[in-house]
Amino acid sequence: MSSDDQIRIDGAIARKTPYGMLREPTFSGVLSFMRCQFRKDLTGADLVISGIPLDLAVSYRSGTRFGPLGIRQASAEVASLKPYPWGFDPFEHLAVIDAGDCFLDVHNPLTIHDAIANHARHILASGARMLTFGGDHSISYPLLKAHVEKIGAPLSLIHFDAHCDTWPDASPASLNHGSMFYKAVREGLIDVEHSVQIGIRTWNDDFMGINILDANWVHRQGTDAVIAEIVRITGARPAYLTFDIDCLDPAYAPGTGTPVCGGLSTAQALAILRGLTGINMVGMDIVEVSPPYDHSQITALAAAHIACDLICLLAKRKIEGGL
């Protein structure tokens, strides 16, 4: 058996480099996101993918602890060709590794926020950016904390969601996937004036000053207008992008904890993301994928494609010297 044949079998652990795509059977092999090199050594990585399998903070349906696994499984098919419409291999330009999942002591929930923040601090200390798979949306709060510590200033938030997640919850120890941005705003982690939420279609009496492009606005104005408005609001400032999969309509993302009708299509979401080439994204997460409620991997596939486009955005930025 040649060395090339050996790499094509379980390339996630057999490959020697974080660069380049591998052509492996999409239906077999050790799982990593898009067949990336799976390793714990962060040396030389531009981007570290990891999962946070948590669903203790949900207000309705559980199951997002299986989200990172589901996204990785769906990504095997996404890795079979160069990404469309980019037409290049992002892994030729960007050193991407999959570092596995953050360990959580779910029987000691008061330790969870610190465990996630420390997980992020360790990765960010290497100089790499993060793309994190949830898990419920509460994971964004400790992730934001770690990123703000690293950057040294509040971040612009680019938030795709059906829910604004700024409902009041003053308890610092609570796990709640509907209040993490309420806490983040109050703690000065988010630059409210230069933050934007896209796809919102649930009511809150206080949106805390964040710019809202609700689902109706997106449907009426179109994706080009959404892109222009995101760019106008965030500018060149460091931004954290969080994509709650329930931003998509339940027809496109049934596998999620709190589905809300009237949302974006997968095509709309991908078109918007692909237009954000000038945004300085210092961190990203994709959350609320719940495989137990999914059908034919519809939701997990959407998340995998979203993640692939986010990687392509970073790769393009590196090619152009902006990373």
Tab-separated table of C-alpha atoms in Angstrom:
chain	number	residue	atom	x	y	z
A	1	MET	CA	0.000	0.000	0.000
A	2	SER	CA	1.425	3.382	-0.983
A	3	SER	CA	1.787	6.282	1.431
A	4	ASP	CA	-0.883	8.160	-0.528
A	5	ASP	CA	-3.312	5.265	-0.072
A	6	GLN	CA	-2.606	5.223	3.657
A	7	ILE	CA	-3.362	8.939	3.957
A	8	ARG	CA	-6.649	8.436	2.127
A	9	ILE	CA	-7.722	6.071	4.876
A	10	ASP	CA	-8.471	8.000	8.091
A	11	GLY	CA	-6.622	11.050	6.809
A	12	ALA	CA	-7.802	13.088	9.784
A	13	ILE	CA	-5.167	11.318	11.862
A	14	ALA	CA	-2.822	9.941	9.160
A	15	ARG	CA	-2.048	13.172	7.298
A	16	LYS	CA	1.132	15.062	8.140
A	17	THR	CA	0.066	18.635	7.438
A	18	PRO	CA	-2.904	20.920	8.149
A	19	TYR	CA	-2.838	22.182	4.558
A	20	GLY	CA	-4.829	20.932	1.561
A	21	MET	CA	-8.001	18.937	1.015
A	22	LEU	CA	-8.043	15.144	1.018
A	23	ARG	CA	-10.066	12.952	-1.320
A	24	GLU	CA	-11.463	10.235	0.926
A	25	PRO	CA	-14.698	8.268	0.752
A	26	THR	CA	-17.361	10.526	2.256
A	27	PHE	CA	-19.004	7.573	3.975
A	28	SER	CA	-16.071	6.263	6.016
A	29	GLY	CA	-13.033	7.224	8.044
A	30	VAL	CA	-12.220	8.942	11.317
A	31	LEU	CA	-14.323	12.079	11.607
A	32	SER	CA	-12.912	15.564	11.641
A	33	PHE	CA	-14.477	18.657	10.155
A	34	MET	CA	-14.056	18.495	6.353
A	35	ARG	CA	-11.300	15.890	6.794
A	36	CYS	CA	-9.029	18.453	8.473
A	37	GLN	CA	-6.024	17.225	10.401
A	38	PHE	CA	-7.162	16.153	13.872
A	39	ARG	CA	-4.654	17.076	16.551
A	40	LYS	CA	-4.275	18.737	19.932
A	41	ASP	CA	-0.971	20.471	19.112
A	42	LEU	CA	-1.967	23.996	18.031
A	43	THR	CA	1.439	24.945	16.644
A	44	GLY	CA	1.222	26.732	13.300
A	45	ALA	CA	-2.563	26.683	13.064
A	46	ASP	CA	-4.339	29.701	11.573
A	47	LEU	CA	-7.755	28.386	12.571
A	48	VAL	CA	-8.737	25.858	15.218
A	49	ILE	CA	-12.083	24.108	14.957
A	50	SER	CA	-13.498	22.659	18.151
A	51	GLY	CA	-16.827	21.583	19.593
A	52	ILE	CA	-18.617	22.414	22.824
A	53	PRO	CA	-21.219	19.656	23.305
A	54	LEU	CA	-23.524	21.436	25.764
A	55	ASP	CA	-27.310	21.588	26.009
A	56	LEU	CA	-27.913	22.275	29.699
A	57	ALA	CA	-28.980	25.884	29.043
A	58	VAL	CA	-31.878	25.245	26.673
A	59	SER	CA	-35.383	26.534	27.330
A	60	TYR	CA	-37.193	23.948	25.186
A	61	ARG	CA	-35.769	20.917	23.337
A	62	SER	CA	-32.433	19.386	24.285
A	63	GLY	CA	-30.099	17.549	21.924
A	64	THR	CA	-27.527	20.152	20.884
A	65	ARG	CA	-24.838	18.247	22.778
A	66	PHE	CA	-24.775	16.139	19.608
A	67	GLY	CA	-24.342	19.218	17.411
A	68	PRO	CA	-20.534	19.114	16.958
A	69	LEU	CA	-20.698	15.433	16.004
A	70	GLY	CA	-23.562	16.049	13.581
A	71	ILE	CA	-21.798	18.940	11.856
A	72	ARG	CA	-18.610	16.911	11.453
A	73	GLN	CA	-20.554	13.991	9.984
A	74	ALA	CA	-22.316	16.229	7.461
A	75	SER	CA	-19.076	17.980	6.528
A	76	ALA	CA	-17.564	14.838	4.980
A	77	GLU	CA	-19.708	15.375	1.880
A	78	VAL	CA	-18.922	19.100	1.806
A	79	ALA	CA	-15.215	18.240	1.620
A	80	SER	CA	-15.558	16.180	-1.544
A	81	LEU	CA	-15.038	19.126	-3.931
A	82	LYS	CA	-13.606	22.638	-3.934
A	83	PRO	CA	-16.187	24.883	-2.236
A	84	TYR	CA	-18.752	26.607	-4.433
A	85	PRO	CA	-18.737	29.419	-5.509
A	86	TRP	CA	-15.231	30.130	-4.262
A	87	GLY	CA	-13.478	27.792	-6.678
A	88	PHE	CA	-10.357	27.332	-4.579
A	89	ASP	CA	-9.137	25.016	-1.854
A	90	PRO	CA	-9.198	27.150	1.322
A	91	PHE	CA	-6.897	24.682	3.061
A	92	GLU	CA	-4.086	25.424	0.617
A	93	HIS	CA	-3.892	28.905	2.112
A	94	LEU	CA	-5.163	28.460	5.668
A	95	ALA	CA	-3.720	26.005	8.200
A	96	VAL	CA	-6.855	24.525	9.766
A	97	ILE	CA	-6.973	21.807	12.415
A	98	ASP	CA	-9.789	20.122	14.281
A	99	ALA	CA	-8.848	19.981	17.954
A	100	GLY	CA	-11.826	17.933	19.075
A	101	ASP	CA	-14.239	18.939	21.813
A	102	CYS	CA	-14.000	20.938	25.020
A	103	PHE	CA	-14.337	18.746	28.099
A	104	LEU	CA	-17.259	19.742	30.312
A	105	ASP	CA	-18.119	18.367	33.727
A	106	VAL	CA	-21.868	18.372	33.118
A	107	HIS	CA	-22.492	17.025	36.618
A	108	ASN	CA	-20.942	20.192	38.017
A	109	PRO	CA	-22.631	22.886	35.929
A	110	LEU	CA	-21.167	25.842	37.820
A	111	THR	CA	-17.792	24.929	36.310
A	112	ILE	CA	-18.987	25.047	32.708
A	113	HIS	CA	-18.557	28.744	31.900
A	114	ASP	CA	-14.968	28.735	33.151
A	115	ALA	CA	-14.207	25.483	31.331
A	116	ILE	CA	-15.354	26.990	28.019
A	117	ALA	CA	-13.518	30.283	28.627
A	118	ASN	CA	-10.305	28.438	29.525
A	119	HIS	CA	-10.676	26.220	26.458
A	120	ALA	CA	-10.871	29.360	24.313
A	121	ARG	CA	-8.019	31.109	26.127
A	122	HIS	CA	-5.745	28.136	25.445
A	123	ILE	CA	-6.516	28.200	21.725
A	124	LEU	CA	-6.319	31.970	21.359
A	125	ALA	CA	-2.972	32.054	23.175
A	126	SER	CA	-1.525	30.046	20.270
A	127	GLY	CA	-2.304	32.908	17.904
A	128	ALA	CA	-4.986	30.965	16.036
A	129	ARG	CA	-8.553	32.052	15.411
A	130	MET	CA	-11.467	29.892	16.522
A	131	LEU	CA	-14.447	28.347	14.764
A	132	THR	CA	-16.552	26.681	17.437
A	133	PHE	CA	-19.467	24.283	17.059
A	134	GLY	CA	-22.195	24.149	19.694
A	135	GLY	CA	-23.909	23.147	21.684
A	136	ASP	CA	-26.557	25.589	22.794
A	137	HIS	CA	-26.086	29.322	22.366
A	138	SER	CA	-24.993	29.979	25.937
A	139	ILE	CA	-21.478	28.938	24.866
A	140	SER	CA	-21.051	32.288	23.091
A	141	TYR	CA	-20.874	34.148	26.407
A	142	PRO	CA	-17.644	32.593	27.750
A	143	LEU	CA	-16.236	32.507	24.213
A	144	LEU	CA	-16.823	36.253	23.921
A	145	LYS	CA	-15.140	36.807	27.278
A	146	ALA	CA	-11.994	35.016	26.118
A	147	HIS	CA	-11.933	36.866	22.782
A	148	VAL	CA	-12.379	40.283	24.400
A	149	GLU	CA	-9.541	39.488	26.798
A	150	LYS	CA	-7.359	38.612	23.807
A	151	ILE	CA	-8.284	41.670	21.727
A	152	GLY	CA	-8.355	44.059	24.678
A	153	ALA	CA	-11.513	45.873	23.570
A	154	PRO	CA	-15.251	45.226	23.097
A	155	LEU	CA	-16.135	43.403	19.898
A	156	SER	CA	-18.705	44.086	17.224
A	157	LEU	CA	-21.225	41.244	17.272
A	158	ILE	CA	-22.620	39.864	14.014
A	159	HIS	CA	-25.454	37.678	15.226
A	160	PHE	CA	-27.681	35.499	13.004
A	161	ASP	CA	-30.687	34.224	14.963
A	162	ALA	CA	-34.427	34.014	15.353
A	163	HIS	CA	-33.983	35.327	18.896
A	164	CYS	CA	-32.173	38.418	20.171
A	165	ASP	CA	-30.927	36.595	23.301
A	166	THR	CA	-30.935	39.796	25.370
A	167	TRP	CA	-33.659	38.800	27.815
A	168	PRO	CA	-32.805	39.906	31.360
A	169	ASP	CA	-30.942	37.494	33.621
A	170	ALA	CA	-28.762	39.107	36.253
A	171	SER	CA	-27.485	35.873	37.803
A	172	PRO	CA	-23.811	35.484	36.881
A	173	ALA	CA	-23.891	31.715	37.461
A	174	SER	CA	-27.009	30.853	35.461
A	175	LEU	CA	-26.935	28.774	32.279
A	176	ASN	CA	-29.428	30.319	29.874
A	177	HIS	CA	-29.279	30.353	26.094
A	178	GLY	CA	-31.560	33.388	25.896
A	179	SER	CA	-29.654	35.863	28.061
A	180	MET	CA	-25.967	35.581	27.218
A	181	PHE	CA	-25.896	38.754	25.130
A	182	TYR	CA	-27.807	40.618	27.841
A	183	LYS	CA	-24.899	39.772	30.142
A	184	ALA	CA	-22.318	40.499	27.457
A	185	VAL	CA	-23.745	43.977	26.828
A	186	ARG	CA	-23.936	44.779	30.526
A	187	GLU	CA	-20.332	43.645	31.007
A	188	GLY	CA	-19.040	45.727	28.114
A	189	LEU	CA	-18.020	42.778	25.957
A	190	ILE	CA	-20.038	43.994	22.963
A	191	ASP	CA	-19.732	47.281	21.078
A	192	VAL	CA	-23.494	47.781	20.820
A	193	GLU	CA	-23.443	50.677	18.362
A	194	HIS	CA	-21.430	48.620	15.879
A	195	SER	CA	-23.225	45.291	16.362
A	196	VAL	CA	-26.045	43.803	14.321
A	197	GLN	CA	-28.561	40.973	14.653
A	198	ILE	CA	-29.938	39.388	11.479
A	199	GLY	CA	-33.090	37.288	11.076
A	200	ILE	CA	-34.740	38.190	14.396
A	201	ARG	CA	-38.428	37.248	14.613
A	202	THR	CA	-39.231	37.093	18.329
A	203	TRP	CA	-40.132	40.057	20.491
A	204	ASN	CA	-38.186	41.617	23.356
A	205	ASP	CA	-39.184	44.833	25.112
A	206	ASP	CA	-35.513	45.892	25.212
A	207	PHE	CA	-33.130	45.022	22.381
A	208	MET	CA	-30.404	46.874	24.324
A	209	GLY	CA	-29.480	49.185	21.452
A	210	ILE	CA	-28.160	46.526	19.074
A	211	ASN	CA	-29.015	47.174	15.417
A	212	ILE	CA	-31.727	44.777	14.225
A	213	LEU	CA	-32.255	43.503	10.679
A	214	ASP	CA	-35.241	41.312	11.388
A	215	ALA	CA	-36.392	38.489	9.136
A	216	ASN	CA	-39.079	40.627	7.501
A	217	TRP	CA	-36.467	43.288	6.663
A	218	VAL	CA	-34.205	40.646	5.122
A	219	HIS	CA	-37.047	39.223	3.014
A	220	ARG	CA	-38.141	42.684	1.812
A	221	GLN	CA	-34.739	44.272	1.197
A	222	GLY	CA	-32.764	41.292	-0.105
A	223	THR	CA	-29.341	39.865	0.619
A	224	ASP	CA	-27.288	42.640	-1.024
A	225	ALA	CA	-28.916	45.225	1.240
A	226	VAL	CA	-28.220	43.044	4.295
A	227	ILE	CA	-24.551	42.743	3.356
A	228	ALA	CA	-24.238	46.496	2.842
A	229	GLU	CA	-25.859	47.224	6.191
A	230	ILE	CA	-23.659	44.751	8.081
A	231	VAL	CA	-20.559	46.293	6.511
A	232	ARG	CA	-21.799	49.810	7.303
A	233	ILE	CA	-22.497	48.967	10.940
A	234	THR	CA	-19.369	46.965	11.746
A	235	GLY	CA	-16.831	48.582	9.436
A	236	ALA	CA	-13.268	47.342	9.909
A	237	ARG	CA	-13.642	46.758	13.641
A	238	PRO	CA	-12.821	43.361	15.152
A	239	ALA	CA	-16.011	41.322	14.997
A	240	TYR	CA	-17.285	38.090	16.485
A	241	LEU	CA	-19.755	36.202	14.294
A	242	THR	CA	-22.252	33.845	15.883
A	243	PHE	CA	-24.715	31.856	13.793
A	244	ASP	CA	-27.646	30.244	15.586
A	245	ILE	CA	-28.993	27.716	13.098
A	246	ASP	CA	-32.570	28.663	14.033
A	247	CYS	CA	-31.973	31.866	12.065
A	248	LEU	CA	-33.029	29.590	9.228
A	249	ASP	CA	-36.699	28.793	8.797
A	250	PRO	CA	-37.681	25.370	10.219
A	251	ALA	CA	-38.164	24.173	6.636
A	252	TYR	CA	-34.368	24.507	6.228
A	253	ALA	CA	-33.321	23.737	9.805
A	254	PRO	CA	-35.778	21.452	11.592
A	255	GLY	CA	-33.052	20.080	13.848
A	256	THR	CA	-32.888	22.824	16.436
A	257	GLY	CA	-34.203	23.476	19.912
A	258	THR	CA	-36.474	26.494	19.466
A	259	PRO	CA	-37.645	26.688	15.827
A	260	VAL	CA	-39.513	29.824	14.709
A	261	CYS	CA	-41.389	30.106	11.407
A	262	GLY	CA	-40.693	32.887	8.912
A	263	GLY	CA	-36.925	32.643	8.903
A	264	LEU	CA	-34.193	32.869	6.310
A	265	SER	CA	-33.594	30.221	3.693
A	266	THR	CA	-30.240	28.471	3.521
A	267	ALA	CA	-29.614	30.239	0.201
A	268	GLN	CA	-30.227	33.663	1.764
A	269	ALA	CA	-27.917	32.967	4.700
A	270	LEU	CA	-25.089	31.661	2.520
A	271	ALA	CA	-25.403	34.612	0.139
A	272	ILE	CA	-25.106	37.046	3.040
A	273	LEU	CA	-22.115	35.296	4.554
A	274	ARG	CA	-20.309	35.119	1.213
A	275	GLY	CA	-20.626	38.889	0.939
A	276	LEU	CA	-18.774	39.581	4.187
A	277	THR	CA	-15.299	39.405	2.643
A	278	GLY	CA	-14.184	42.696	4.179
A	279	ILE	CA	-15.208	41.926	7.762
A	280	ASN	CA	-12.441	41.420	10.335
A	281	MET	CA	-13.804	38.284	12.010
A	282	VAL	CA	-11.646	37.418	15.015
A	283	GLY	CA	-13.865	34.553	16.164
A	284	MET	CA	-16.887	32.554	14.997
A	285	ASP	CA	-19.340	29.999	16.264
A	286	ILE	CA	-22.242	27.958	14.900
A	287	VAL	CA	-24.727	26.789	17.505
A	288	GLU	CA	-28.051	25.110	18.264
A	289	VAL	CA	-27.783	22.216	15.789
A	290	SER	CA	-29.811	19.399	17.373
A	291	PRO	CA	-29.418	16.148	15.398
A	292	PRO	CA	-32.157	14.251	17.300
A	293	TYR	CA	-34.713	16.598	15.689
A	294	ASP	CA	-33.035	16.715	12.278
A	295	HIS	CA	-34.259	15.018	9.087
A	296	SER	CA	-31.846	13.606	6.501
A	297	GLN	CA	-29.105	15.855	7.955
A	298	ILE	CA	-30.829	18.984	6.554
A	299	THR	CA	-29.792	21.115	9.517
A	300	ALA	CA	-26.336	19.631	9.956
A	301	LEU	CA	-25.618	20.069	6.236
A	302	ALA	CA	-26.645	23.714	6.432
A	303	ALA	CA	-24.311	24.223	9.382
A	304	ALA	CA	-21.452	22.442	7.601
A	305	HIS	CA	-21.874	24.628	4.516
A	306	ILE	CA	-22.015	27.756	6.686
A	307	ALA	CA	-18.806	26.685	8.417
A	308	CYS	CA	-17.124	26.004	5.077
A	309	ASP	CA	-18.026	29.485	3.829
A	310	LEU	CA	-16.670	31.044	7.017
A	311	ILE	CA	-13.392	29.212	6.430
A	312	CYS	CA	-13.339	30.449	2.835
A	313	LEU	CA	-13.863	34.023	4.060
A	314	LEU	CA	-10.800	33.708	6.292
A	315	ALA	CA	-8.778	32.048	3.545
A	316	LYS	CA	-9.628	34.833	1.112
A	317	ARG	CA	-8.674	37.407	3.722
A	318	LYS	CA	-5.320	35.664	4.213
A	319	ILE	CA	-4.690	35.499	0.463
A	320	GLU	CA	-5.323	39.248	0.276
A	321	GLY	CA	-3.006	39.940	3.211
A	322	GLY	CA	-5.694	40.949	5.681
A	323	LEU	CA	-5.408	38.099	8.180
